[in-house]
Short mmCIF file of C-alpha atoms and ligand atoms in Angstrom, two decimals:
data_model
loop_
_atom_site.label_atom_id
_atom_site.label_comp_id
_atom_site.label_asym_id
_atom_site.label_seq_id
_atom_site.Cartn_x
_atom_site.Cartn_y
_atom_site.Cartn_z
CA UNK A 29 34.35 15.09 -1.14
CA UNK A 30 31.65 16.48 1.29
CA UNK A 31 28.67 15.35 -1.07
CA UNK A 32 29.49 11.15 -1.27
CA UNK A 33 25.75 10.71 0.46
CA UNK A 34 26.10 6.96 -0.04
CA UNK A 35 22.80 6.31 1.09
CA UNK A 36 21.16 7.98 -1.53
CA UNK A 37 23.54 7.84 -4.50
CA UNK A 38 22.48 4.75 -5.87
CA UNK A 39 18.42 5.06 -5.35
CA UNK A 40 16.72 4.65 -8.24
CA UNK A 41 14.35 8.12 -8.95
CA UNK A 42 11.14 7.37 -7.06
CA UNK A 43 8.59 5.14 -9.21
CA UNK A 44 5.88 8.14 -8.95
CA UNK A 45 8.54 11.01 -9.95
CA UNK A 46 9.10 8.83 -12.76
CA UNK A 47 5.81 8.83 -14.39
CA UNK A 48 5.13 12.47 -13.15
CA UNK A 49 8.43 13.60 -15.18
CA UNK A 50 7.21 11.90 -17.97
CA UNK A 51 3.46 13.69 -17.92
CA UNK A 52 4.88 17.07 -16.01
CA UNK A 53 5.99 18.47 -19.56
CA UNK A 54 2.09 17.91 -21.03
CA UNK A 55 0.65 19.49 -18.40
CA UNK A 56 2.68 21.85 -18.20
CA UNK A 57 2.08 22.73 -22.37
CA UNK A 58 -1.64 22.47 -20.87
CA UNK A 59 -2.69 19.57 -22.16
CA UNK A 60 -4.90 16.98 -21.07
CA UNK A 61 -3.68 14.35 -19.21
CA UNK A 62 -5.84 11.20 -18.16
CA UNK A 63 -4.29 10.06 -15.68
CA UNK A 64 -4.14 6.56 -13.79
CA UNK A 65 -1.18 6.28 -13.11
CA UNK A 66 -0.65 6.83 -8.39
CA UNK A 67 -2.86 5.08 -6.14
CA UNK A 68 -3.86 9.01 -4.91
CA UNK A 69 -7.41 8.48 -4.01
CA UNK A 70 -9.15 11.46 -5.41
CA UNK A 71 -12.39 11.65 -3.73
CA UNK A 72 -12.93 13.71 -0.63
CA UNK A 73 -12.15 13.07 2.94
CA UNK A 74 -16.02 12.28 4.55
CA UNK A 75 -17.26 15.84 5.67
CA UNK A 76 -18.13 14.88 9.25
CA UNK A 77 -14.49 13.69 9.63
CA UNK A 78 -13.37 16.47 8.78
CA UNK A 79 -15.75 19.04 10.95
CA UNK A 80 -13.88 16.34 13.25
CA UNK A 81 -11.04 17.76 12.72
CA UNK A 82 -12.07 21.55 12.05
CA UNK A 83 -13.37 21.14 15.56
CA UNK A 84 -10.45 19.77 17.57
CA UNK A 85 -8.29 22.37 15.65
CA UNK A 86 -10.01 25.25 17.78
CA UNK A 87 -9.46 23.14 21.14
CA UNK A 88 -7.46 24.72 23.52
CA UNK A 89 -3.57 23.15 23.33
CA UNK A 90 -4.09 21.94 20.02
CA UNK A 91 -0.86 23.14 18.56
CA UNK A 92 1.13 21.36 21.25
CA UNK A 93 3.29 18.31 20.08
CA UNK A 94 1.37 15.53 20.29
CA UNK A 95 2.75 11.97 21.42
CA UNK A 96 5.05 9.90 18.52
CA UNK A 97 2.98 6.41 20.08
CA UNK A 98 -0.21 7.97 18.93
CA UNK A 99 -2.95 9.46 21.41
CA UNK A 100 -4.44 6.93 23.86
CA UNK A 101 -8.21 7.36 22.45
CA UNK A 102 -6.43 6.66 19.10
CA UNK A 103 -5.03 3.51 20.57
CA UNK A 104 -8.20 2.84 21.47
CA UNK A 105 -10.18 3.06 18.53
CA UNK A 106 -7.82 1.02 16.89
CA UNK A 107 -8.05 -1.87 19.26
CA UNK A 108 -11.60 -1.50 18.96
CA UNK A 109 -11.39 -1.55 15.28
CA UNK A 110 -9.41 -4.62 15.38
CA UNK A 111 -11.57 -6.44 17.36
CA UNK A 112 -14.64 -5.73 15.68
CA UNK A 113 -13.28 -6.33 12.28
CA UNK A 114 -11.19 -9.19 12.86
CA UNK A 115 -12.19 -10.51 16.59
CA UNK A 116 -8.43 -9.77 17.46
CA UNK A 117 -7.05 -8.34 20.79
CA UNK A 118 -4.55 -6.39 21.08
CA UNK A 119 -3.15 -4.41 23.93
CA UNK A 120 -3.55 -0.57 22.90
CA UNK A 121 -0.46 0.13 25.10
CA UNK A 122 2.35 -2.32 24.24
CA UNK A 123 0.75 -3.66 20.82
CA UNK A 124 -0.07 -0.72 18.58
CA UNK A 125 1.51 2.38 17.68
CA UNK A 126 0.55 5.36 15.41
CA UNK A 127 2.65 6.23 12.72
CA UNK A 128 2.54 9.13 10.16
CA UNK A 129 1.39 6.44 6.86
CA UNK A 130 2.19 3.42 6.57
CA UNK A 131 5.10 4.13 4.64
CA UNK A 132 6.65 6.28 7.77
CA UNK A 133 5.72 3.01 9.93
CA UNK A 134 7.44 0.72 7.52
CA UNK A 135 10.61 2.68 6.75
CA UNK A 136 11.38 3.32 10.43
CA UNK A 137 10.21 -0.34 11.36
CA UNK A 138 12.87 -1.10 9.59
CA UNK A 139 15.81 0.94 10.29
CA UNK A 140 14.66 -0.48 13.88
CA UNK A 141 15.19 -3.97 12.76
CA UNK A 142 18.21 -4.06 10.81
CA UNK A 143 21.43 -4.73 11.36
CA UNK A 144 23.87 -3.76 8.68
CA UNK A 145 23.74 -6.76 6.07
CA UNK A 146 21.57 -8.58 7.28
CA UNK A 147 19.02 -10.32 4.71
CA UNK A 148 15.57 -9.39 3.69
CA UNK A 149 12.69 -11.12 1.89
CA UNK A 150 10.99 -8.98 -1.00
CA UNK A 151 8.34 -9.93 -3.10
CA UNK A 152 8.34 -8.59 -6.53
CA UNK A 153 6.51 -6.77 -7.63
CA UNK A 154 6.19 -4.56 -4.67
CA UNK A 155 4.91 -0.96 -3.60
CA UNK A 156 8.58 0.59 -3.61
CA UNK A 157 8.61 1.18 -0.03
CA UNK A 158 8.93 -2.68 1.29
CA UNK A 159 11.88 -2.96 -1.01
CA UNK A 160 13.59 1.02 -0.02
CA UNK A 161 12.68 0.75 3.49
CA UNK A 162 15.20 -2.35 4.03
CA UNK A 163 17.93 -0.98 1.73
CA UNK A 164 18.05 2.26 3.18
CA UNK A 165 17.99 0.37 6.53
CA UNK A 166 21.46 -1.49 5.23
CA UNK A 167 19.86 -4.41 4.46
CA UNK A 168 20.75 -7.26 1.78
CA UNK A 169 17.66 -7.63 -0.36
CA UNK A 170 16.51 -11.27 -1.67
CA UNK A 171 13.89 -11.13 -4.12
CA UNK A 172 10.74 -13.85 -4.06
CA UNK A 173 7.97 -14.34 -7.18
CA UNK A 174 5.29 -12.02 -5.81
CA UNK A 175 3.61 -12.55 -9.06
CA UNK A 176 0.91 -14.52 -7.03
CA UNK A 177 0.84 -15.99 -3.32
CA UNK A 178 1.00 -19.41 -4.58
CA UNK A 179 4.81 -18.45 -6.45
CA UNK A 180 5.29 -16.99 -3.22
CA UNK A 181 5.26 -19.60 -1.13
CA UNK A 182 6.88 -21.60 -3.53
CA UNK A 183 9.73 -19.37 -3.97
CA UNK A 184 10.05 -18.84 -0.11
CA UNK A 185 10.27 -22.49 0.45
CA UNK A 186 13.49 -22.56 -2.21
CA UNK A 187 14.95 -19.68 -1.12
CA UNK A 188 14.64 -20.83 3.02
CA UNK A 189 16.88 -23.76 1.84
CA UNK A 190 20.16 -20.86 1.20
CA UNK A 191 18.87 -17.46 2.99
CA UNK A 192 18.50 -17.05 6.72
CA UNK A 193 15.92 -13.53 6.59
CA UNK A 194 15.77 -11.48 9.23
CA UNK A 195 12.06 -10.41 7.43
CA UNK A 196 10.13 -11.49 5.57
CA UNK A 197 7.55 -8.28 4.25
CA UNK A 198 4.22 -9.41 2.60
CA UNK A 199 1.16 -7.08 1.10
CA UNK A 200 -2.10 -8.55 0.79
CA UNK A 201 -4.28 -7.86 -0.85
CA UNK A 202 -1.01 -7.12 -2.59
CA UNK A 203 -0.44 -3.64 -4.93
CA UNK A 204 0.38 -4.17 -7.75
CA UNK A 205 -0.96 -7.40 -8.78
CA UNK A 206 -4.26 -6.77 -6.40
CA UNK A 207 -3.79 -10.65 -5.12
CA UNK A 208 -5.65 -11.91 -1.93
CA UNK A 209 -4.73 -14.98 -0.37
CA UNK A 210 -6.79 -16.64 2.85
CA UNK A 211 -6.17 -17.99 6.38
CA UNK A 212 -4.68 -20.83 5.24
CA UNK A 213 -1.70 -19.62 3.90
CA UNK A 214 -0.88 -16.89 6.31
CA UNK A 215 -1.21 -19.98 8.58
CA UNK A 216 1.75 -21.78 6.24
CA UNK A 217 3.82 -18.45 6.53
CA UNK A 218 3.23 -18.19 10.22
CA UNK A 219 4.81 -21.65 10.70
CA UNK A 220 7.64 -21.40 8.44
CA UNK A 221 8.50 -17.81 10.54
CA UNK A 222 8.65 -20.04 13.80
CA UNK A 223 10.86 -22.79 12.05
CA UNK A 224 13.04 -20.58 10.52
CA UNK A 225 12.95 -17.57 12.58
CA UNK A 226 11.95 -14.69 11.21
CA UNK A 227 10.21 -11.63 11.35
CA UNK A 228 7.02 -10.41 9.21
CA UNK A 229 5.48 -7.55 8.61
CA UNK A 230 2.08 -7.92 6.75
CA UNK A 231 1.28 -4.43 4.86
CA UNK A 232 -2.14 -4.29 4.91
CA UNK A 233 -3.34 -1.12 2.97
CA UNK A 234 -6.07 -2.30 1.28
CA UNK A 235 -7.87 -3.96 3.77
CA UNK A 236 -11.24 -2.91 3.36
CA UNK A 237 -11.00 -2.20 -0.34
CA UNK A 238 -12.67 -5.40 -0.82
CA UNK A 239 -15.21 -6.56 -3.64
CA UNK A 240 -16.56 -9.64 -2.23
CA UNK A 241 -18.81 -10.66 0.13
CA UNK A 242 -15.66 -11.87 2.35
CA UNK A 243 -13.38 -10.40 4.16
CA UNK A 244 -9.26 -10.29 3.36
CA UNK A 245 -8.12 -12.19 6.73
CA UNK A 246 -5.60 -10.08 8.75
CA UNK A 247 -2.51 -12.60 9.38
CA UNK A 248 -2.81 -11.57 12.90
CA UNK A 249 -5.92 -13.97 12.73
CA UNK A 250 -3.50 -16.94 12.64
CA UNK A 251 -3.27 -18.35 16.41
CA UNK A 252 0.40 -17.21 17.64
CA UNK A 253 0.88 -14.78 14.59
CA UNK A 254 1.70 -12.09 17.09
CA UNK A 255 4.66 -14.16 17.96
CA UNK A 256 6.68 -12.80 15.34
CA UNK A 257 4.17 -10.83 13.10
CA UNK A 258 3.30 -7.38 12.82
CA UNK A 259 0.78 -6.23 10.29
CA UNK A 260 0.14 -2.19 9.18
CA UNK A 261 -2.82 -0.28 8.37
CA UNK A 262 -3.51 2.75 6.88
CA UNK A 263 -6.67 5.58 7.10
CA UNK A 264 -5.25 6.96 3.50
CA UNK A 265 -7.67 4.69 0.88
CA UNK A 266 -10.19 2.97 3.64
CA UNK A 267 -11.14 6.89 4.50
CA UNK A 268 -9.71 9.19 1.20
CA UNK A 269 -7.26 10.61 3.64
CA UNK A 270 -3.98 10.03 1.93
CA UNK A 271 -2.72 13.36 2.68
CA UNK A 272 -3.69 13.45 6.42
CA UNK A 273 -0.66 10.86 7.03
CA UNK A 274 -2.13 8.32 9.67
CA UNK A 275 -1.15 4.59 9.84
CA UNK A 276 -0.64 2.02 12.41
CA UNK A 277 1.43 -0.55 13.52
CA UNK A 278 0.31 -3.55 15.72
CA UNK A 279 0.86 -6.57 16.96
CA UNK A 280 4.30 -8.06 17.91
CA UNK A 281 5.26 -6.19 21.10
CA UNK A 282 9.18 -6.27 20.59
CA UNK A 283 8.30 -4.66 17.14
CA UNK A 284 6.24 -2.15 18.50
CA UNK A 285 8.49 -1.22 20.63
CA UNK A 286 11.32 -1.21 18.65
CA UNK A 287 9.79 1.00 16.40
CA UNK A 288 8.30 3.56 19.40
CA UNK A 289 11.96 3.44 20.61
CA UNK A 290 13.09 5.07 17.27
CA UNK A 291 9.97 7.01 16.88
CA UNK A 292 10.85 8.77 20.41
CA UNK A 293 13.61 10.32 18.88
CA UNK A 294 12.33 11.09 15.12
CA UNK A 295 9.06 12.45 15.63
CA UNK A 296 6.15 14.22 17.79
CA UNK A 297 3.76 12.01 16.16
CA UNK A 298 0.62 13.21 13.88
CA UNK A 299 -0.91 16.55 14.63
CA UNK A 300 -3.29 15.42 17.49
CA UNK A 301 -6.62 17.16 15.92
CA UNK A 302 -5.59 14.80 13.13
CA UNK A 303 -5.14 11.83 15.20
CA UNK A 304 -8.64 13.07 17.47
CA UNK A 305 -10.51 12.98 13.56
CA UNK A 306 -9.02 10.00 12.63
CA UNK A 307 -10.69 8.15 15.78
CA UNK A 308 -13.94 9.61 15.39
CA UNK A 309 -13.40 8.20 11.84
CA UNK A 310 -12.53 4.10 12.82
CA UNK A 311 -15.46 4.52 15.28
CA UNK A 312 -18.04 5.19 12.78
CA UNK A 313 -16.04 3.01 10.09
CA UNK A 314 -19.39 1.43 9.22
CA UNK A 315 -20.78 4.97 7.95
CA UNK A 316 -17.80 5.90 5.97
CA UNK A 317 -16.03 2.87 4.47
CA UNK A 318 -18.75 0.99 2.52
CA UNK A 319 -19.76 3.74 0.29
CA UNK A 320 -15.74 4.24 -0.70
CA UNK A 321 -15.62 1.07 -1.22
CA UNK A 322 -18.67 0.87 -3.35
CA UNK A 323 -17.52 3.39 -5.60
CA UNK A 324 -14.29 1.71 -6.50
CA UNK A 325 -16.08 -1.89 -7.38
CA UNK A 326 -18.02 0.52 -9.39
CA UNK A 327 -15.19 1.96 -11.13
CA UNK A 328 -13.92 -1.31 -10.96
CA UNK A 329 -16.37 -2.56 -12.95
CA UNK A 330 -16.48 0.27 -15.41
CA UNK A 331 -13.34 0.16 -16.48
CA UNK A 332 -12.38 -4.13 -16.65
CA UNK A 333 -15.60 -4.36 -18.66
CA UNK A 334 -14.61 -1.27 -20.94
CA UNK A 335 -11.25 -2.88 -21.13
CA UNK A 336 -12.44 -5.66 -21.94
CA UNK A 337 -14.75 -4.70 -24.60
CA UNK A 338 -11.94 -2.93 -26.68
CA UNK A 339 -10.02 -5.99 -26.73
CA UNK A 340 -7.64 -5.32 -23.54
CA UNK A 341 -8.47 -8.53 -21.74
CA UNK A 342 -7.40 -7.47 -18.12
CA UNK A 343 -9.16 -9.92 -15.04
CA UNK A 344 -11.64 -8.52 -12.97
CA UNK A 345 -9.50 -7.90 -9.24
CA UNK A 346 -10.96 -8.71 -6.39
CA UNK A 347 -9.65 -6.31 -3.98
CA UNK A 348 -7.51 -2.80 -4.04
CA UNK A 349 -7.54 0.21 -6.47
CA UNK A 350 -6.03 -1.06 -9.42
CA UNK A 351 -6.13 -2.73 -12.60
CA UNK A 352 -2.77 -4.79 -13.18
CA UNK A 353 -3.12 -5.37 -17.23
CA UNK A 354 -1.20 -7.57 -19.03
CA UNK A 355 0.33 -5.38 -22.29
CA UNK A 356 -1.91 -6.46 -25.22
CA UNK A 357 -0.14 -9.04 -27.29
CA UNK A 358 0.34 -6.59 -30.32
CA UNK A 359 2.16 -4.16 -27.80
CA UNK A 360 3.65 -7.57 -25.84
CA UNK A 361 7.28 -6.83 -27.74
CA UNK A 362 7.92 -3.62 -25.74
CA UNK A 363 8.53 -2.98 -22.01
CA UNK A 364 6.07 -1.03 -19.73
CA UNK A 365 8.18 1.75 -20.32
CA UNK A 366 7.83 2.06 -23.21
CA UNK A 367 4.46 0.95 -23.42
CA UNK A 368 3.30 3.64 -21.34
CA UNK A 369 5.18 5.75 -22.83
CA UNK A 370 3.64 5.35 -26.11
CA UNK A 371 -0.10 5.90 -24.30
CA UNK A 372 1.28 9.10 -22.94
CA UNK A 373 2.12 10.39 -26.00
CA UNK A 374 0.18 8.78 -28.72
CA UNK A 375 -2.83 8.89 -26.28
CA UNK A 376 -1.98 11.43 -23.38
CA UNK A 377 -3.21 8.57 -21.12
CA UNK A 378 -1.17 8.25 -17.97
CA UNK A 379 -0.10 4.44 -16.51
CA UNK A 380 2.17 3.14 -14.06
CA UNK A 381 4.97 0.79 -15.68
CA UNK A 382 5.05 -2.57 -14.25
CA UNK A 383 9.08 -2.04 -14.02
CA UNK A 384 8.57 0.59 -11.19
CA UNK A 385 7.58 -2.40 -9.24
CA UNK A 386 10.36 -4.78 -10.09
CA UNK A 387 11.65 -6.77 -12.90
CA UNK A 388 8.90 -8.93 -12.83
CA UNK A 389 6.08 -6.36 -13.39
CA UNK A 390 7.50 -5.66 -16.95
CA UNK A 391 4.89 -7.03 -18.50
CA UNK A 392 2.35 -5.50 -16.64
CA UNK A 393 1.08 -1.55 -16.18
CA UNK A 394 -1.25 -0.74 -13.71
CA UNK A 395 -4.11 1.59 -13.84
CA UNK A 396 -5.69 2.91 -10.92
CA UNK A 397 -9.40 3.57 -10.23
CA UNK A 398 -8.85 7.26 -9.63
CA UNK A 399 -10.87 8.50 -12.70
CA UNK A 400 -14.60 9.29 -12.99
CA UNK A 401 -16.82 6.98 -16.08
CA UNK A 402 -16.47 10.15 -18.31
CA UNK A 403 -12.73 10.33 -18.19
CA UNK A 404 -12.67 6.58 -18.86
CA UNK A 405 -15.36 6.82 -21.82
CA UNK A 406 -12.64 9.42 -23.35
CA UNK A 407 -9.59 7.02 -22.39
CA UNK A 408 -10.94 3.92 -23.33
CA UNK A 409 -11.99 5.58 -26.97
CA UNK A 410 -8.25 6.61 -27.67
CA UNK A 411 -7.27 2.85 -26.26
CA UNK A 412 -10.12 1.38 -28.68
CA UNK A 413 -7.89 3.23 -31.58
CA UNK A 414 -4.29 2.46 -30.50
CA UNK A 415 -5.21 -1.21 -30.29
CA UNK A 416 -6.83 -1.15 -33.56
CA UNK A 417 -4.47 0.21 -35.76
C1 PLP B 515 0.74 -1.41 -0.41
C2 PLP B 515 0.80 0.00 0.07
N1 PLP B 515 1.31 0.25 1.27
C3 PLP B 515 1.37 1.50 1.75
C4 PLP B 515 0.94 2.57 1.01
C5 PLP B 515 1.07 3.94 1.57
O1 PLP B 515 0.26 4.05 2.68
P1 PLP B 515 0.32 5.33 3.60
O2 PLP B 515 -0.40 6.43 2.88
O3 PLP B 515 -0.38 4.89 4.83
O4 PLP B 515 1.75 5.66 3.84
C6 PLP B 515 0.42 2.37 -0.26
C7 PLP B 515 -0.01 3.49 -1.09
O5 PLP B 515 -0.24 3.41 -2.27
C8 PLP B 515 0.34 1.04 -0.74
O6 PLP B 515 -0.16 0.78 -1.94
#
């Protein structure tokens, strides 16, 4: 048979397709959806980023193929970036590399890495990608309790005593559950990558989508992390430029260029007006960032309290773009599927399952902060009466 594409045969359908298929066919009837459900950040790019990139557009060799490392001013701003956020110093040549998401940066990091069979360490629940990334890369998945970093560590400390990982893959502040963790135990992970020897990679999406007065620590903070640590970054919620497709890579050097190796051959990199834009944009981080931020602790806000105050009790997150509810106790003896399929229907309120992101996440949805106060005045009304009845 010419169509056995093994690779792909047994994937599960995408965790996003799923809940589009289920609200594509009330849309489509042209109904109104309220919808929560992908971490698709719906405000706009910052203007002045984007004259950025309206104005390297009509540069002379602009359409060329630009470089799959990322450009060098790129590189730059980046290591700037680092520094000045997190007092870290990396080398822009051998230490960080551009990639098209962090998604792209992951998925090929990782067909870079592994060797057929080898093992992997997932938390769960996960964003999809740290889970698909390794099996599509012919890796053996073991699962750890992700349900909170102190499970974690827990669970990695069992599970070292029968696994020998090739990687480990960590999230924090972690989608879905929106944990943070501190210094301290990146420090713990650090050491138990040096006894054991493995690999990390620290996705770190949501590093400036951050409610407190704190900062989430980078693990590349930990003295030595770059020994066997990467960590990724992305401009798609820090700057409301999901669609522009810019993340990085940085830290480990054999990673980095492991990963540039397989790049070389993939890709041509971002579209270098793109990558020009997105420098301009880490450069003047300090005018952009704060105010996104600001409007998703006030969404935040909006709707925990109004959750809250219909009887949903959900806990307040500290960091990220989501909500990750518990189902209410009257709801408690179906699964998130089910669950949110009943608020799509009986409510035309869109969620994300907690299955998408593992077994564990069943008794979870998550709601992202991608909807204005209105929208969640009209939601939270229809909530009020499903709870209710
Ligand atoms: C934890 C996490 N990593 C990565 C991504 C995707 O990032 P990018 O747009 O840079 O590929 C997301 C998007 O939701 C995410 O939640």
């Amino acid at each position: 048979m010419l169509d056995n594409f093994d690779r792909v045969k047994n994937l599960p359908v995408y965790v996003f397709n799923v809940t589009h298929e289920l609200k594509s066919k009330y849309i489509d009837a042209g109904i109104d959806i309220i919808d929560f459900s992908m971490g698709n950040p719906d405000q706009d790019t910052p203007k002045e980023i984007i004259q950025e990139l309206i104005k390297g557009v009509e540069e002379p060799f602009a359409h060329r193929y630009a470089s799959s490392q990322g450009i060098d001013k790129l590189r730059q701003s980046m290591k700037n970036w680092l520094h000045n956020r997190f007092d870290l110093n990396l080398d822009p040549k051998s230490e960080i590399i551009v990639t098209l998401g962090s998604k792209e940066g992951i998925s090929h990091l990782s067909m870079a890495m592994i060797n057929a069979g080898e093992k992997v360490f997932v938390p769960e629940p996960c964003y999809p990608i740290h889970k698909y990334a390794f099996i599509l890369a012919g890796a053996e998945i073991i699962s750890l309790n992700g349900m909170s970093g102190d499970l974690l560590i827990d669970d990695l400390k069992v599970k070292l005593n029968h696994h020998r990982p090739k990687v480990l893959i960590l999230n924090f502040p972690t989608n879905p559950t929106t944990d943070c963790v501190n210094l301290y135990f990146f420090a713990e992970i650090i050491s138990l990558a040096k006894k054991y020897e493995f690999w990390i990679i620290h996705d770190f999406a949501y590093a400036d989508i951050i409610f407190s007065d704190k900062q989430h620590p980078s693990i590349l903070q930990v003295p030595g992390a770059k020994d066997v640590a990467v960590e990724t970054y992305s401009m798609s919620k820090s700057f409301n430029m999901p669609g522009w497709r810019i993340g990085f890579v940085y830290g480990n050097k054999k990673l980095v260029h492991a990963l540039k190796m397989i790049k070389s051959y993939y890709d041509y990199g971002t579209y270098g007006p793109i990558q020009k834009a997105c420098s301009f944009a880490l450069d003047n981080y300090q005018k952009f960032v704060p105010q996104i931020v600001k409007k998703y602790k006030e969404r935040r806000d909006y709707l925990s309290d109004g959750l809250n105050n219909i009887g949903w009790e959900v806990i307040k997150p500290d960091a990220t773009m989501f909500i990750w509810a518990k189902i209410p106790k009257k709801y408690s003896h179906l699964n998130s599927l089910k669950f949110s399929e009943l608020l799509l229907n009986e409510a035309n309120i869109s969620i994300t399952p907690g299955m998408s992101f593992g077994k564990l996440g069943d008794e979870y949805v998550r709601f992202s902060l991608i909807q204005e106060n209105n929208r969640v005045d009209i939601a939270l009304s229809k909530l009020e009466k499903i709870l209710s009845r």
